[in-house]
Amino acid sequence: MQIEYDEDTCIGMFQCVAEWSEFEKDKSEGKAVLNDSEETEDGVFVREIPEDAELDAKFAARTCPVDAIKIYDDDGEQLIP
Ligand code: SF4
């Protein structure tokens, strides 16, 4: 399972930070940071989700008010939002 985070869409409400510890606050930028992710295009960060963190990552994606976080299964199908 993969997670994709779009920094440009993020409005820094930080609900995701409360749901999954791999999201952190960058208060100077007013944006979330996705740890251990790779920037695959400008402002878009992607990483694998460890199996034991899938639930937390899904909660993070669901709680984002602007849908800046997407979840994909291993076949590349979008699960959330
Ligand atoms: S919940 Fe969404 S808008 Fe809020 S910090 Fe996380 S990614 Fe950004």
Coordinates of N, CA and C and ligand atoms in Angstrom, one line a residue:
M1 N 0.8 -1.2 0.0 CA 0.0 0.0 0.0 C 0.9 1.2 0.0
Q2 N 0.5 2.3 -0.8 CA 1.3 3.5 -0.9 C 0.5 4.7 -0.5
I3 N 1.2 5.7 0.0 CA 0.6 7.0 0.4 C 1.2 8.1 -0.5
E4 N 0.4 9.0 -0.9 CA 0.8 10.1 -1.7 C 0.3 11.4 -1.0
Y5 N 1.3 12.3 -0.8 CA 0.9 13.5 -0.1 C 1.3 14.7 -1.0
D6 N 0.3 15.6 -1.2 CA 0.4 16.8 -2.1 C 0.6 18.0 -1.2
E7 N 1.8 18.4 -1.1 CA 2.2 19.6 -0.3 C 1.5 20.9 -0.7
D8 N 1.3 21.1 -2.0 CA 0.7 22.3 -2.5 C -0.8 22.4 -2.0
T9 N -1.4 21.3 -1.9 CA -2.8 21.2 -1.5 C -3.0 21.4 0.0
C10 N -2.0 21.0 0.7 CA -2.0 21.0 2.2 C -2.2 22.5 2.7
I11 N -3.2 22.6 3.7 CA -3.4 23.9 4.3 C -3.0 24.0 5.7
G12 N -2.2 22.9 6.1 CA -1.6 23.0 7.5 C -2.5 22.9 8.6
M13 N -3.6 22.1 8.5 CA -4.5 22.0 9.7 C -3.9 20.9 10.7
F14 N -3.1 20.1 10.2 CA -2.3 19.1 11.0 C -3.2 18.0 11.6
Q15 N -4.3 17.7 11.1 CA -5.1 16.5 11.6 C -4.3 15.2 11.3
C16 N -3.7 15.2 10.1 CA -2.9 14.0 9.7 C -1.8 13.7 10.8
V17 N -1.2 14.7 11.3 CA -0.1 14.5 12.3 C -0.6 13.7 13.5
A18 N -1.9 14.0 13.9 CA -2.5 13.3 15.0 C -2.8 11.9 14.7
E19 N -3.0 11.5 13.5 CA -3.4 10.2 13.1 C -2.2 9.2 12.8
W20 N -1.2 9.7 12.1 CA 0.0 8.9 11.8 C 1.3 9.6 12.1
S21 N 2.1 8.9 12.9 CA 3.3 9.5 13.4 C 4.3 9.9 12.3
E22 N 4.1 9.3 11.1 CA 5.1 9.6 10.0 C 4.7 11.0 9.4
F23 N 3.6 11.6 9.8 CA 3.4 13.0 9.4 C 3.8 13.9 10.5
E24 N 4.6 14.9 10.2 CA 5.1 15.8 11.2 C 4.8 17.3 10.8
K25 N 4.8 18.2 11.7 CA 4.5 19.6 11.4 C 5.8 20.3 11.0
D26 N 5.6 21.0 9.9 CA 6.7 22.0 9.6 C 6.1 23.4 9.8
K27 N 6.2 23.9 11.0 CA 5.5 25.1 11.3 C 6.0 26.3 10.6
S28 N 7.3 26.3 10.2 CA 7.8 27.5 9.4 C 7.1 27.5 8.1
E29 N 6.8 26.4 7.5 CA 6.2 26.3 6.2 C 4.6 26.3 6.3
G30 N 4.1 25.9 7.5 CA 2.7 25.8 7.6 C 2.2 24.6 6.9
K31 N 3.0 23.5 6.7 CA 2.7 22.3 6.0 C 3.0 21.1 6.7
A32 N 2.4 20.0 6.4 CA 2.8 18.7 6.9 C 4.1 18.2 6.2
V33 N 4.8 17.3 6.8 CA 6.0 16.7 6.2 C 5.7 15.2 6.3
L34 N 5.9 14.4 5.2 CA 5.8 13.0 5.3 C 7.2 12.4 5.3
N35 N 7.5 11.8 6.5 CA 8.8 11.2 6.7 C 9.2 10.1 5.7
D36 N 10.4 10.0 5.3 CA 10.9 8.9 4.5 C 10.3 8.8 3.1
S37 N 9.7 10.0 2.7 CA 9.1 9.9 1.4 C 10.0 10.4 0.3
E38 N 9.6 10.1 -1.0 CA 10.3 10.6 -2.1 C 9.5 11.6 -2.9
E39 N 10.1 12.7 -3.3 CA 9.3 13.7 -4.1 C 9.3 13.2 -5.6
T40 N 8.2 12.7 -6.0 CA 8.1 12.1 -7.3 C 7.8 13.1 -8.4
E41 N 7.1 14.2 -8.0 CA 7.0 15.4 -8.9 C 6.9 16.6 -8.0
D42 N 6.9 17.8 -8.5 CA 7.0 19.0 -7.7 C 5.9 19.0 -6.6
G43 N 6.3 18.9 -5.4 CA 5.4 19.0 -4.2 C 4.6 17.8 -3.9
V44 N 4.9 16.7 -4.7 CA 4.1 15.4 -4.4 C 5.1 14.4 -3.8
F45 N 4.8 13.9 -2.7 CA 5.6 13.0 -1.9 C 5.0 11.6 -1.8
V46 N 5.7 10.6 -2.0 CA 5.2 9.2 -2.0 C 6.1 8.3 -1.2
R47 N 5.4 7.3 -0.5 CA 6.2 6.3 0.2 C 5.3 5.1 0.4
E48 N 6.0 4.0 0.7 CA 5.2 2.7 1.1 C 4.7 2.9 2.5
I49 N 3.6 2.2 2.8 CA 3.1 2.2 4.1 C 3.4 0.9 4.7
P50 N 4.1 0.8 5.9 CA 4.3 -0.5 6.5 C 3.0 -1.1 6.9
E51 N 2.9 -2.5 6.8 CA 1.7 -3.2 7.0 C 1.0 -2.8 8.4
D52 N 1.9 -2.6 9.4 CA 1.3 -2.4 10.7 C 0.9 -0.9 10.9
A53 N 1.1 -0.1 9.8 CA 0.7 1.3 9.9 C -0.5 1.7 8.9
E54 N -1.0 0.6 8.3 CA -2.0 0.9 7.2 C -3.2 1.6 7.8
L55 N -3.7 1.2 9.0 CA -4.9 1.8 9.6 C -4.6 3.2 9.9
D56 N -3.5 3.5 10.5 CA -3.2 4.9 10.9 C -3.1 5.8 9.6
A57 N -2.4 5.3 8.6 CA -2.2 6.1 7.3 C -3.6 6.3 6.7
K58 N -4.5 5.3 6.7 CA -5.8 5.5 6.2 C -6.6 6.6 7.0
F59 N -6.5 6.6 8.3 CA -7.1 7.6 9.1 C -6.6 9.0 8.7
A60 N -5.3 9.1 8.5 CA -4.7 10.4 8.2 C -5.3 10.9 6.9
A61 N -5.4 10.0 5.9 CA -5.9 10.4 4.6 C -7.4 10.8 4.7
R62 N -8.1 10.1 5.5 CA -9.6 10.4 5.6 C -9.8 11.7 6.4
T63 N -8.9 12.0 7.3 CA -9.2 13.2 8.1 C -8.7 14.5 7.4
C64 N -8.0 14.4 6.4 CA -7.5 15.6 5.7 C -8.7 16.3 5.1
P65 N -8.9 17.6 5.5 CA -10.1 18.3 5.0 C -10.0 18.7 3.5
V66 N -8.8 18.7 2.9 CA -8.6 19.1 1.5 C -8.2 18.0 0.6
D67 N -8.2 16.7 1.1 CA -7.8 15.6 0.3 C -6.4 15.7 -0.3
A68 N -5.5 16.2 0.6 CA -4.1 16.3 0.1 C -3.4 14.9 0.2
I69 N -4.1 13.9 0.9 CA -3.4 12.6 1.1 C -4.3 11.6 0.4
K70 N -3.6 10.8 -0.4 CA -4.2 9.7 -1.2 C -3.6 8.4 -0.8
I71 N -4.4 7.3 -0.8 CA -3.9 6.0 -0.5 C -4.2 5.1 -1.7
Y72 N -3.1 4.3 -2.1 CA -3.2 3.4 -3.3 C -2.9 2.0 -2.8
D73 N -3.6 1.0 -3.4 CA -3.2 -0.4 -3.1 C -2.1 -0.8 -3.9
D74 N -1.6 -2.0 -3.8 CA -0.4 -2.5 -4.5 C -0.6 -2.6 -6.0
D75 N -1.8 -2.6 -6.4 CA -2.1 -2.6 -7.9 C -2.2 -1.2 -8.4
G76 N -2.0 -0.2 -7.6 CA -2.1 1.2 -8.1 C -3.5 1.8 -8.1
E77 N -4.4 1.0 -7.5 CA -5.8 1.5 -7.5 C -6.0 2.4 -6.3
Q78 N -6.6 3.6 -6.5 CA -6.8 4.6 -5.4 C -7.9 4.1 -4.5
L79 N -7.6 4.0 -3.2 CA -8.6 3.6 -2.2 C -9.2 4.8 -1.4
I80 N -8.4 5.8 -1.2 CA -8.9 7.0 -0.4 C -8.2 8.2 -1.1
P81 N -8.9 9.3 -1.2 CA -10.4 9.5 -0.9 C -11.2 9.0 -2.0
Ligands
SF4_1 S1 -4.5 17.0 7.4 FE1 -4.2 17.6 5.2 S2 -4.2 19.8 5.2 FE2 -3.9 19.2 7.3 S3 -1.7 19.1 7.6 FE3 -2.3 17.1 7.0 S4 -2.1 17.1 4.7 FE4 -2.1 19.2 5.4

